[in-house]
PDB file of C-alpha atoms in Angstrom:
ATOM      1  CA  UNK A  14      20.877  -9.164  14.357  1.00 70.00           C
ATOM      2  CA  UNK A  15      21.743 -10.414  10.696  1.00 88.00           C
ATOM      3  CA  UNK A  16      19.919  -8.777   7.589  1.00 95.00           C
ATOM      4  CA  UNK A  17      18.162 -11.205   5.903  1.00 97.00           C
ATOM      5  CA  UNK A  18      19.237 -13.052   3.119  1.00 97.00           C
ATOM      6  CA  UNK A  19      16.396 -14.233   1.189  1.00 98.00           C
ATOM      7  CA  UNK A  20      14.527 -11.884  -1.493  1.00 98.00           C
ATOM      8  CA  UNK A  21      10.272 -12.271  -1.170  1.00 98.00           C
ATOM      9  CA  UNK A  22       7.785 -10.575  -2.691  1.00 98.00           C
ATOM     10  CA  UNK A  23       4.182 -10.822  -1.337  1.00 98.00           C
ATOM     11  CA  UNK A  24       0.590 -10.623  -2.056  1.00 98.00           C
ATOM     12  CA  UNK A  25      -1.906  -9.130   0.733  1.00 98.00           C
ATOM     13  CA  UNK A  26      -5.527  -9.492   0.066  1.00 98.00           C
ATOM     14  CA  UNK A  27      -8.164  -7.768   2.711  1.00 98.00           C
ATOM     15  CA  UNK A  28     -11.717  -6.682   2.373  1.00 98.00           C
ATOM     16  CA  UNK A  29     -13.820  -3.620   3.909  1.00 98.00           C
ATOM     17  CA  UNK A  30     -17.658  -4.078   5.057  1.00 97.00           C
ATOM     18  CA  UNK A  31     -19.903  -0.855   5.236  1.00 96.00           C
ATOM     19  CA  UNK A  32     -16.569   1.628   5.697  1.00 96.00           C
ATOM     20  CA  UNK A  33     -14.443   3.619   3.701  1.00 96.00           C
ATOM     21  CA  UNK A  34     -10.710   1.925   3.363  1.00 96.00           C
ATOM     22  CA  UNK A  35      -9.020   5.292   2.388  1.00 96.00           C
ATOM     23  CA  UNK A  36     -10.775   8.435   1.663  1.00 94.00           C
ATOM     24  CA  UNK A  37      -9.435  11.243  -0.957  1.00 94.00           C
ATOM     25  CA  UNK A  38      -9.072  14.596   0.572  1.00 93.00           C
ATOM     26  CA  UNK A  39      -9.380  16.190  -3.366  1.00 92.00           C
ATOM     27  CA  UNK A  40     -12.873  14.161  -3.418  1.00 89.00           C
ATOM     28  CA  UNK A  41     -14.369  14.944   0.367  1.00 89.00           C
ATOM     29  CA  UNK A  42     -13.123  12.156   1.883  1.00 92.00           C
ATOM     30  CA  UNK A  43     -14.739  10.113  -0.332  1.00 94.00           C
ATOM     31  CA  UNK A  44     -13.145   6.353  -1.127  1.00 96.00           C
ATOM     32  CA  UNK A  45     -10.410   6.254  -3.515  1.00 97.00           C
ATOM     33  CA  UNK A  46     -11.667   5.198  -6.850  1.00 97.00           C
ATOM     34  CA  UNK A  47     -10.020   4.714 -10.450  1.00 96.00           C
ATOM     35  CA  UNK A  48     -12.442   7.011 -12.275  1.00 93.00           C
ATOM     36  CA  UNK A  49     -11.567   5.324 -15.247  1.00 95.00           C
ATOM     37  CA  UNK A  50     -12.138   1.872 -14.338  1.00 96.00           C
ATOM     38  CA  UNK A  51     -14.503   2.240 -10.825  1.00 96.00           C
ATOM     39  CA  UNK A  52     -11.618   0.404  -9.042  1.00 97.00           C
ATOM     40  CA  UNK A  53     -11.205   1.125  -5.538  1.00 97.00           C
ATOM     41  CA  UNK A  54      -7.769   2.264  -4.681  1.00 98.00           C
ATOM     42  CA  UNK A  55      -5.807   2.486  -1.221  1.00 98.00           C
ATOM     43  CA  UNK A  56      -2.253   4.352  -1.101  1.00 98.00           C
ATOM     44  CA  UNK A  57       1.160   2.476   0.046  1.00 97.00           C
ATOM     45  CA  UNK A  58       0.829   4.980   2.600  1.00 97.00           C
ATOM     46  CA  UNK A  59      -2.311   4.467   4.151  1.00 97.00           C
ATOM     47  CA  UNK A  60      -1.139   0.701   4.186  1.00 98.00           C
ATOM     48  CA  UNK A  61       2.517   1.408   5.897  1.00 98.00           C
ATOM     49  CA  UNK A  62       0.884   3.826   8.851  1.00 97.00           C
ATOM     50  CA  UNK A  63      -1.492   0.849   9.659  1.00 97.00           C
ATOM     51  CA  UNK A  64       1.974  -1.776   9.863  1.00 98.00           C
ATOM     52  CA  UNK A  65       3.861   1.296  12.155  1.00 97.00           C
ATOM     53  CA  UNK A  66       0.656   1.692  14.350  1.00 96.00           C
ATOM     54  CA  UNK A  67       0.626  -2.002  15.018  1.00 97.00           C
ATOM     55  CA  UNK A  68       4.319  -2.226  15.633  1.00 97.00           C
ATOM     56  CA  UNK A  69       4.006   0.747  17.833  1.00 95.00           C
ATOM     57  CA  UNK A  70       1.378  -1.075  19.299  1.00 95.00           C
ATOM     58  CA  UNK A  71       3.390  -3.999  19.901  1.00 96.00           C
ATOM     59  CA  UNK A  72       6.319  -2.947  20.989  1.00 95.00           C
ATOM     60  CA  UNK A  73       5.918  -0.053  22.878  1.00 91.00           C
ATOM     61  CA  UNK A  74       8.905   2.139  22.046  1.00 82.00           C
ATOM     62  CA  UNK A  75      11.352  -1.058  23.031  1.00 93.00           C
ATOM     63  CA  UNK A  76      14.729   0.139  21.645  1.00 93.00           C
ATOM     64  CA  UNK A  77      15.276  -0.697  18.405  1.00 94.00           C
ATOM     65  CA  UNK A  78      11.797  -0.954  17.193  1.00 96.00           C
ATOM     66  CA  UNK A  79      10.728   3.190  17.739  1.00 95.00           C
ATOM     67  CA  UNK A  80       8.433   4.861  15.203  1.00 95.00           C
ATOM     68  CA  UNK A  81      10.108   7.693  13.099  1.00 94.00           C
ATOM     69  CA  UNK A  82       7.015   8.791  11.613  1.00 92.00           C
ATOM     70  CA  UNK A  83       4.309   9.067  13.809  1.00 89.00           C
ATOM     71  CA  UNK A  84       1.811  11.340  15.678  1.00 85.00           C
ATOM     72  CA  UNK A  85       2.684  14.616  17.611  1.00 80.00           C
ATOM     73  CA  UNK A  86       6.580  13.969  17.105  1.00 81.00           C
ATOM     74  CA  UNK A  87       7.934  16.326  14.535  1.00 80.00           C
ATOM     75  CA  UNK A  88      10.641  14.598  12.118  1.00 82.00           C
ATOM     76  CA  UNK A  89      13.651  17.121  13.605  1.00 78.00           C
ATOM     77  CA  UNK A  90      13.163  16.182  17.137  1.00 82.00           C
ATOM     78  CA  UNK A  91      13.775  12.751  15.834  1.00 83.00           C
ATOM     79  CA  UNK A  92      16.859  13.537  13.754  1.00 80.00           C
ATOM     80  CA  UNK A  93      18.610  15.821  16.194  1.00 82.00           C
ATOM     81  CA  UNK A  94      18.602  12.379  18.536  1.00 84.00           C
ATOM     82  CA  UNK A  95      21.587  11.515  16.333  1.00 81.00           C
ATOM     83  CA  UNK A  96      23.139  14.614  16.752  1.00 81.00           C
ATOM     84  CA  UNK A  97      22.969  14.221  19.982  1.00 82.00           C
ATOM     85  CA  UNK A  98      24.652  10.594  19.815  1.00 82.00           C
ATOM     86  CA  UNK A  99      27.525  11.820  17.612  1.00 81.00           C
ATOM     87  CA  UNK A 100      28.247  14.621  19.947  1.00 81.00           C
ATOM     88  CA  UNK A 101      27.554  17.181  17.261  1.00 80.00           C
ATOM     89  CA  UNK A 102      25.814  20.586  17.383  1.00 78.00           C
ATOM     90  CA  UNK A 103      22.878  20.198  15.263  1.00 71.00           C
ATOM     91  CA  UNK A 104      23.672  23.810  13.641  1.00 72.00           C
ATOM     92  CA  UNK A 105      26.926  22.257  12.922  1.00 75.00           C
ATOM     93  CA  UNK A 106      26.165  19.728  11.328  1.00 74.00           C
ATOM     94  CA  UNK A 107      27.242  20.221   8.212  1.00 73.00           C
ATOM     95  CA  UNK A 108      30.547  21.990   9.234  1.00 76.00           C
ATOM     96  CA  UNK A 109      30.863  18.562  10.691  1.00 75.00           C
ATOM     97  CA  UNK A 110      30.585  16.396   7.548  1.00 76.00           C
ATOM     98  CA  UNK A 111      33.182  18.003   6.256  1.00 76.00           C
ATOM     99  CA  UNK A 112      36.030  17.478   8.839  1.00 81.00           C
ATOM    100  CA  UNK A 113      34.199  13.540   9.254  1.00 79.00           C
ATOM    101  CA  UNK A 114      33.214  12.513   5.400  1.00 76.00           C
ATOM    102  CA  UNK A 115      32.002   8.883   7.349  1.00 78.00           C
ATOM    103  CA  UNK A 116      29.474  10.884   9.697  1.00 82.00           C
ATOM    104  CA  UNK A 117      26.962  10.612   6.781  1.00 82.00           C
ATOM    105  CA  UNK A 118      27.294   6.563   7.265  1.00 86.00           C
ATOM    106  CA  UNK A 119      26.894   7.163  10.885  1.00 89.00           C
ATOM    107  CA  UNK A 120      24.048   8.717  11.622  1.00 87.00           C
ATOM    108  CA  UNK A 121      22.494   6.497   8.937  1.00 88.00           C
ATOM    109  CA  UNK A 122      23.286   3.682  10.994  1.00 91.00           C
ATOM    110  CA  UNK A 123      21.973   5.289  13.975  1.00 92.00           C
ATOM    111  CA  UNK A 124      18.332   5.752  12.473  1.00 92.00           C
ATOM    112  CA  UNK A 125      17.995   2.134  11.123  1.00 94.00           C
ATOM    113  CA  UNK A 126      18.974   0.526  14.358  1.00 94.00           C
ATOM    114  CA  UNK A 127      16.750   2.869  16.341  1.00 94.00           C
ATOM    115  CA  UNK A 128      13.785   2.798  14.346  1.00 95.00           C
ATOM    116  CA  UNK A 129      11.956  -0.015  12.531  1.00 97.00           C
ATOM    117  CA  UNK A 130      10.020   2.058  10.007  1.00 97.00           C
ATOM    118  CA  UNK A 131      13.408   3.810   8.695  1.00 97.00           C
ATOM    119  CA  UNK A 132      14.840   0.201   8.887  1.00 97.00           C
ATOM    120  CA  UNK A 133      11.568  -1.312   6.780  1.00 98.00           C
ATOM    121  CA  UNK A 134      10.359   0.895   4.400  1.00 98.00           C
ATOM    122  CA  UNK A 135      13.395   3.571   4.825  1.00 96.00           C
ATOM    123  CA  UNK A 136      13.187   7.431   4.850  1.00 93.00           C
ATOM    124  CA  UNK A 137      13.759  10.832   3.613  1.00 88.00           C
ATOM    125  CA  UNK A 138      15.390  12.808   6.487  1.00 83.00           C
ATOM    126  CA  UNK A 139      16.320  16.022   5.044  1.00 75.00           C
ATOM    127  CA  UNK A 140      14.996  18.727   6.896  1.00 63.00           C
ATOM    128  CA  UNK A 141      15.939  22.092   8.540  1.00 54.00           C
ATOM    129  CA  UNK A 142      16.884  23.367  12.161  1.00 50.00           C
ATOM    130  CA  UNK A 143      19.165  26.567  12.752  1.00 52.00           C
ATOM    131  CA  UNK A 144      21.122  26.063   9.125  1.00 51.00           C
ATOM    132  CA  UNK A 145      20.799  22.365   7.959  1.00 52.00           C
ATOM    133  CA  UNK A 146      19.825  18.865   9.714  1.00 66.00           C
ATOM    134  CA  UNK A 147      20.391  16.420   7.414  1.00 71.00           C
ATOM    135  CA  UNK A 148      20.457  13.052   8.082  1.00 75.00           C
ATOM    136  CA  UNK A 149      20.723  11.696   4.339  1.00 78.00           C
ATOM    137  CA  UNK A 150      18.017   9.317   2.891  1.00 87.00           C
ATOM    138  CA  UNK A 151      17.616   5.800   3.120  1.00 92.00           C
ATOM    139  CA  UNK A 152      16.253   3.403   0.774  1.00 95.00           C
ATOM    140  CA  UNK A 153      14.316   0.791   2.665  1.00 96.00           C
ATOM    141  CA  UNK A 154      14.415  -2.869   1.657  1.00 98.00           C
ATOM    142  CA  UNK A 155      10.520  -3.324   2.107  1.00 98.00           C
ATOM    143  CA  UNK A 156       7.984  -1.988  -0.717  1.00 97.00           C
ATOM    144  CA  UNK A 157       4.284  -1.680  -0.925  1.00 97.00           C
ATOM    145  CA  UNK A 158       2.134  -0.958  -4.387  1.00 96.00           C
ATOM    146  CA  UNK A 159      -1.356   0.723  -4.159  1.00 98.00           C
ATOM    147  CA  UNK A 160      -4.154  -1.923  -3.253  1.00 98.00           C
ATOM    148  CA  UNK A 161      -6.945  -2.129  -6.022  1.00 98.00           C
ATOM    149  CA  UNK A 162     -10.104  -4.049  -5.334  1.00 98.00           C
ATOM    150  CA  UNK A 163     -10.188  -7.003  -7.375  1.00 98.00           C
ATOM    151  CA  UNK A 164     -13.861  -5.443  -9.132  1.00 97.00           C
ATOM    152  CA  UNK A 165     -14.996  -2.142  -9.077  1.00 97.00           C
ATOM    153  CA  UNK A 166     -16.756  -0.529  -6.308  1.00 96.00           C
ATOM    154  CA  UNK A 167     -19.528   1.375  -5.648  1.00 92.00           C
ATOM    155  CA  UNK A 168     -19.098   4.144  -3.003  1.00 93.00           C
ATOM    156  CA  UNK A 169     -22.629   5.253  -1.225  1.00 93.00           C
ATOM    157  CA  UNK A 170     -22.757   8.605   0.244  1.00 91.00           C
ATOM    158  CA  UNK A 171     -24.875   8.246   3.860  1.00 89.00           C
ATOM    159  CA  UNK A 172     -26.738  11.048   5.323  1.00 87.00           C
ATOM    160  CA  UNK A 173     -26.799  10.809   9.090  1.00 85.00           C
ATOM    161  CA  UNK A 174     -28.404  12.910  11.790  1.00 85.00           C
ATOM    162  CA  UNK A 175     -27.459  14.359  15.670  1.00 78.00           C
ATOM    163  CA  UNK A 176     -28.982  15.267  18.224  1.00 79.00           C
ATOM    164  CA  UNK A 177     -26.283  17.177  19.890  1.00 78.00           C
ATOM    165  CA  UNK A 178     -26.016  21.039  18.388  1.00 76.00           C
ATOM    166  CA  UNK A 179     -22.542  22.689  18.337  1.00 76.00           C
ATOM    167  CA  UNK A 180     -23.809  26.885  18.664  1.00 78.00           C
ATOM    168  CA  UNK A 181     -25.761  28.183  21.811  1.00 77.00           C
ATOM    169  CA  UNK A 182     -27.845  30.189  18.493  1.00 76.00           C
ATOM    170  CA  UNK A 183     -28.783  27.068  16.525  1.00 72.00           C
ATOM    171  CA  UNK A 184     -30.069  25.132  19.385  1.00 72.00           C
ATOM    172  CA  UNK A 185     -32.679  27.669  19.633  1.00 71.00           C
ATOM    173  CA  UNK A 186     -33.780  26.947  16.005  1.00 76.00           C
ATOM    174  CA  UNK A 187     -33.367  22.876  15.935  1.00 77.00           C
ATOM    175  CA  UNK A 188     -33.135  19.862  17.308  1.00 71.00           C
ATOM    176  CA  UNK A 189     -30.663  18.016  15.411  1.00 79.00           C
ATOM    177  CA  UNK A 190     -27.795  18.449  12.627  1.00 74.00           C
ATOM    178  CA  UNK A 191     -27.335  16.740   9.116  1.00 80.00           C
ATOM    179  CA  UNK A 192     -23.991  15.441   8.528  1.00 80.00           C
ATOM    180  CA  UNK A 193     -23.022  12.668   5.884  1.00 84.00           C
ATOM    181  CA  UNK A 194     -20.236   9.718   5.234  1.00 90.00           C
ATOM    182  CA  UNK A 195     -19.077   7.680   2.336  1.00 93.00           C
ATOM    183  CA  UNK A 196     -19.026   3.777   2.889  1.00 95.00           C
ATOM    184  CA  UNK A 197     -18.057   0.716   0.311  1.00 96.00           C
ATOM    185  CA  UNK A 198     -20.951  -1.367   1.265  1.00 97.00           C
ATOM    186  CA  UNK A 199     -18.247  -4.306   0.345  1.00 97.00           C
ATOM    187  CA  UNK A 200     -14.908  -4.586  -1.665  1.00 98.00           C
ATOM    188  CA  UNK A 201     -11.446  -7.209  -1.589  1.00 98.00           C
ATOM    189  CA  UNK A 202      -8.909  -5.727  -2.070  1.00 98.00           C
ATOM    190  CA  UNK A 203      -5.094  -6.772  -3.929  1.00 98.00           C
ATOM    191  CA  UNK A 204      -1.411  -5.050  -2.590  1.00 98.00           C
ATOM    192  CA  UNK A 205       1.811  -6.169  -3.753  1.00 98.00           C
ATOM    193  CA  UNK A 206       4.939  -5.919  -2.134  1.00 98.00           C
ATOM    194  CA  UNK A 207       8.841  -6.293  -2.621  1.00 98.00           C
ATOM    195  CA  UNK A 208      11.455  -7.273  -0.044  1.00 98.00           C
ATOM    196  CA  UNK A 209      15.169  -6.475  -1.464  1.00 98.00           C
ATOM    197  CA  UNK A 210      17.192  -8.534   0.635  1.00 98.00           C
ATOM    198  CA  UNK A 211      20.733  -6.431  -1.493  1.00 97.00           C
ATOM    199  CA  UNK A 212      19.204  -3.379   0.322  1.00 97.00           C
ATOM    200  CA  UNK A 213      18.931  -5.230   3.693  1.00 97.00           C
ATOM    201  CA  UNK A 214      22.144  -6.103   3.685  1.00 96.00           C
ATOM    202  CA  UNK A 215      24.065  -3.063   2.470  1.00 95.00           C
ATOM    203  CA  UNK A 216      21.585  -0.240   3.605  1.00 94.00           C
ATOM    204  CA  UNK A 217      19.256  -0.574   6.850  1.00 96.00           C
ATOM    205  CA  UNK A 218      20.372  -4.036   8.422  1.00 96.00           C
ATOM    206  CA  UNK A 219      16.462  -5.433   8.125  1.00 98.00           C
ATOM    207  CA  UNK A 220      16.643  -8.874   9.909  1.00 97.00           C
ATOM    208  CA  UNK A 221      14.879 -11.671  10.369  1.00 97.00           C
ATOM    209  CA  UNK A 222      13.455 -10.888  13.324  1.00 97.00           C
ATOM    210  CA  UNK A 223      12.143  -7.359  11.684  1.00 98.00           C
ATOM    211  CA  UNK A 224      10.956  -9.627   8.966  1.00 98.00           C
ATOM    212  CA  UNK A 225       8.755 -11.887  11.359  1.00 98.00           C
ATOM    213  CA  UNK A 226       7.303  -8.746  13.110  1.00 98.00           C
ATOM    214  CA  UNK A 227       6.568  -7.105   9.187  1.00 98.00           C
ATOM    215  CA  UNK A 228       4.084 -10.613   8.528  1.00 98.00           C
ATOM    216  CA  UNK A 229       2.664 -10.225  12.036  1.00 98.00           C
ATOM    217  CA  UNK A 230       2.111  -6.417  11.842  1.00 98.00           C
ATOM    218  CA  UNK A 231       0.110  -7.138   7.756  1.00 98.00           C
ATOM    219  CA  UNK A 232      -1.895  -9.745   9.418  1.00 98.00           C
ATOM    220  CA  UNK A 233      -3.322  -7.899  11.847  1.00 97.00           C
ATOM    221  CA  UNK A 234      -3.020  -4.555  10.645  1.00 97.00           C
ATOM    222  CA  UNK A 235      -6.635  -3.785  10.879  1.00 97.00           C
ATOM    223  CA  UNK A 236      -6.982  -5.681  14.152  1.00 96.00           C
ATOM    224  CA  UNK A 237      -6.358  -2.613  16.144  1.00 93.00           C
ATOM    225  CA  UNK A 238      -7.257   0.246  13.831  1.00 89.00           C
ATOM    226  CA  UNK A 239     -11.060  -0.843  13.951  1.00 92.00           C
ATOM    227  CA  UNK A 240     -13.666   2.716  14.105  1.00 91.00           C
ATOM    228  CA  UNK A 241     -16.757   3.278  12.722  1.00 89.00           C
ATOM    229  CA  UNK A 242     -15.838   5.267   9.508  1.00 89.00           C
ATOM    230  CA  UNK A 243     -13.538   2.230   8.506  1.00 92.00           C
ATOM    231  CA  UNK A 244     -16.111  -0.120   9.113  1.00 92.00           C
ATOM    232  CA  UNK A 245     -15.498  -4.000   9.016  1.00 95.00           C
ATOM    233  CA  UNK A 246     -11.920  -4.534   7.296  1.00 97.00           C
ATOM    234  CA  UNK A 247      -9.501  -7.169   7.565  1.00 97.00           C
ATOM    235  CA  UNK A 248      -6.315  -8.525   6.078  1.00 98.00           C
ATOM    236  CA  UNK A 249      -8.125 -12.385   4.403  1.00 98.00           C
ATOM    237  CA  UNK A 250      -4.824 -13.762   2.773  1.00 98.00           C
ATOM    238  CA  UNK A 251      -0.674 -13.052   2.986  1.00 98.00           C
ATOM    239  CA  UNK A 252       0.980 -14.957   0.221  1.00 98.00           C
ATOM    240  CA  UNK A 253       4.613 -15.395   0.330  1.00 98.00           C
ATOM    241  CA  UNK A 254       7.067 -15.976  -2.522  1.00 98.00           C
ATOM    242  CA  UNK A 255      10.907 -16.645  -0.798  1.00 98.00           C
ATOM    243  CA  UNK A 256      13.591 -17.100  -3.166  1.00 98.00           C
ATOM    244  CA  UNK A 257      16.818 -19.039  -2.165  1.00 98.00           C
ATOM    245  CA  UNK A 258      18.735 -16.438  -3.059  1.00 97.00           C
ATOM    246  CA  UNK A 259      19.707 -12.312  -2.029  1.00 97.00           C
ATOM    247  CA  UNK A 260      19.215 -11.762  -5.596  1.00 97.00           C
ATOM    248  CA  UNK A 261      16.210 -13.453  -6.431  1.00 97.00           C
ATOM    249  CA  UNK A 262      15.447 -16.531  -8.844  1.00 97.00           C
ATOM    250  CA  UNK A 263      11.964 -15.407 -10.646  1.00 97.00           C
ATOM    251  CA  UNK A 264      10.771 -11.890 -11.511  1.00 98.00           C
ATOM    252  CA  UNK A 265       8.455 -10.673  -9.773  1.00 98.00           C
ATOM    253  CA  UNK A 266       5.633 -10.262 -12.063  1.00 98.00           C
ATOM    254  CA  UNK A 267       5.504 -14.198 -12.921  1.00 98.00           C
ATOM    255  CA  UNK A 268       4.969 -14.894  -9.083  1.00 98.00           C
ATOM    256  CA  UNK A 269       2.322 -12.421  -9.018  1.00 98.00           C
ATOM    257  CA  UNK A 270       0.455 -13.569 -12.139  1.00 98.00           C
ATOM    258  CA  UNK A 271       0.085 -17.436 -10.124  1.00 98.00           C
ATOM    259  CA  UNK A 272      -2.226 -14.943  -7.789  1.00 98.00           C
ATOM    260  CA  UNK A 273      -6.079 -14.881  -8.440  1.00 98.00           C
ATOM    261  CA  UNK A 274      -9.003 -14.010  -7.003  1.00 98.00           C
ATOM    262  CA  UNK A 275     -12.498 -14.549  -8.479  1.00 97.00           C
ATOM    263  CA  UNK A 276     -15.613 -14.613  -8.113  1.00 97.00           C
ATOM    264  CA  UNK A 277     -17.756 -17.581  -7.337  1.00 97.00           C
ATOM    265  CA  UNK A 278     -19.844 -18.803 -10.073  1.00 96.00           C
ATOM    266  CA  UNK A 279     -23.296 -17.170 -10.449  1.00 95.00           C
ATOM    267  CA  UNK A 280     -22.014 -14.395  -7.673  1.00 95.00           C
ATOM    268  CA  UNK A 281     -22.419 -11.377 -10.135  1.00 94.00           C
ATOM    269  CA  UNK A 282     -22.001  -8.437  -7.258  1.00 94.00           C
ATOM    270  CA  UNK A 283     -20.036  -9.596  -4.609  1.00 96.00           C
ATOM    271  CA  UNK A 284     -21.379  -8.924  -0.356  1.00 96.00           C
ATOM    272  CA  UNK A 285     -18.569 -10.944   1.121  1.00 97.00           C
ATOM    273  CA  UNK A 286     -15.542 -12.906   1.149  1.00 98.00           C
ATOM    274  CA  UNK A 287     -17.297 -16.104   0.631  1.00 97.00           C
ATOM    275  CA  UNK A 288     -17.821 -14.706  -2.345  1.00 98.00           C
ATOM    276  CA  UNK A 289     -14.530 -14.799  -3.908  1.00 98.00           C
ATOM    277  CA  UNK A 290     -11.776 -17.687  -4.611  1.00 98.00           C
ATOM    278  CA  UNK A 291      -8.728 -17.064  -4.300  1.00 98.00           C
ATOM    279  CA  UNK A 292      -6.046 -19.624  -5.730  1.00 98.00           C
ATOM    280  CA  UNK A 293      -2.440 -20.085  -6.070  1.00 98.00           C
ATOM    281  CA  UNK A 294      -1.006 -21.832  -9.651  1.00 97.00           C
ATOM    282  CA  UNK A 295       1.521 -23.372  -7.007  1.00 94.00           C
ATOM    283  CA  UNK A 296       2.620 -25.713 -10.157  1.00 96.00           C
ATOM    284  CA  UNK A 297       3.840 -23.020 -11.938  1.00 97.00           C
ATOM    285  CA  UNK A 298       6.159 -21.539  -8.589  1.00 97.00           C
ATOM    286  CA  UNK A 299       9.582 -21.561 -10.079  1.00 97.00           C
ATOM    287  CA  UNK A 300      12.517 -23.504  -9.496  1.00 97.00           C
ATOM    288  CA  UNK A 301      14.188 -21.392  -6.350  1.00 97.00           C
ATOM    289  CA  UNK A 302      11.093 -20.176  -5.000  1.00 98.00           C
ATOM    290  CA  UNK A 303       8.921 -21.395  -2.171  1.00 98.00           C
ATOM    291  CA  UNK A 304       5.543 -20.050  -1.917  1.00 98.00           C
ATOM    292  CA  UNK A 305       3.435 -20.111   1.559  1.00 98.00           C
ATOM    293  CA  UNK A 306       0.256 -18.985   2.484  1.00 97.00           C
ATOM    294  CA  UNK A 307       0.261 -17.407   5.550  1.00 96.00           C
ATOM    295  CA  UNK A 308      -3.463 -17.146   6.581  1.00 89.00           C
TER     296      UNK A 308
END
């Protein structure tokens, strides 16, 4: 498989209903929010584990398409696979570098061919076993901003009840327990992301077939992540900007400024996506660049 040649950037709008997109650990789990601006925020890395669970989903561990960073699988049992490959000791590792100055190269190469993630959004694969496994880090081609919601937000906290008592001694006392969630009764919200098609090429080998899994995996990354704390989310619009060349032929702030999303006249606290229109200044697209909307 060929990298890809093209550079693209792309804009990802998707909504939540009643659920909490990403909660903050420093805030009790609450939903991310810009406490300057009430903005609802969700991390490039709650994004990029939804996009690995789907292509884990998808693919099933099929060679060449493996998840580096995933559940239950610590990173060194991973890394010591291209130890293994090589033929060298992973305790020796280093010892080995130095007789084989390419080895660095090589068991780069092994990680991006084995696993999409490394070979997407690349990886930092320095870690420790018996002296020193290091597999070097790898810049991946494929980058994701924070999401914002396109207004602010207004998180709810929920107090709900059970009937089901977890000590032998409180059952004796009461019949249920109090418990209590945080919900976004409804927010869209706006990602960005970058696709270096320079990197492709000289780093990870990201093809075109990795690139038609990436679109498939953001449209329905929510599809099969659906639970009741997360409520109703899904991805509403993928807008792609393709350049015609590796290099690009626009920056990318210009492409994302033909982006909008507003809301509907006399709509003054949106419920809904019907709410909102988004648009695309497609008049403005540069010369070089081809814009498609994908949903």
């Amino acid at each position: 498989m060929s990298a890809i040649k093209n550079r693209y950037e792309f804009v990802i709008f998707f909504d939540v209903e009643n659920g909490n997109p990403n909660g903050d650990p420093d805030a009790g789990n609450m939903p991310r929010v810009d406490p300057e601006t009430g903005y609802g925020l969700v991390t490039d890395v709650c994004l990029k584990r939804k996009i690995r669970n789907y292509v884990e989903t998808a693919k099933e561990n099929e060679s060449g398409y493996r998840i580096y960073i995933k559940d239950q699988v610590p990173l060194n049992r991973s890394d010591a696979e291209a130890c293994e490959y090589l033929g060298v000791e992973p305790d020796k590792l280093k010892e080995a570098k130095k007789k084989d100055p390419g080895l660095d190269v090589k068991i780069r190469d092994f990680m991006c061919k084995n696993f999409f993630d490394i070979r997407t959004f690349g990886a930092v694969m320095t870690t420790f076993v018996k002296g020193a496994l290091n597999c070097g880090q790898v810049r991946g081609p494929v980058q994701l901003s924070f999401a914002r919601s396109v207004d602010p937000i207004l998180p709810q906290e929920i107090t709900i009840t059970r009937v089901a008592i977890t000590k032998e001694d409180d059952a004796e006392k009461k019949g249920t327990e109090m418990g209590r969630k945080y919900i976004v009764p409804y927010g869209l919200y706006r990602a960005e992301g970058y696709i270096s098609a320079n990197l492709a090429r000289k780093t990870t080998g990201f093809s075109e077939e990795d690139l038609s899994l990436l679109w498939q995996a953001i449209i329905n990354m929510f599809e099969h992540d659906h639970s009741a704390a997360r409520g109703k989310m899904a991805v509403r619009e993928l807008i792609v900007f393709k350049h015609d060349s590796e290099l690009g032929n626009a920056p990318a702030y210009k492409l994302f400024d033909l982006v909008n999303a507003r809301k509907k006249d006399g709509v003054e606290i949106p419920s809904a996506y019907s709410d909102y229109t988004v648009t695309v200044d497609e008049a403005g697209v540069p010369e070089g660049v081809t814009c498609t909307r994908m949903i």
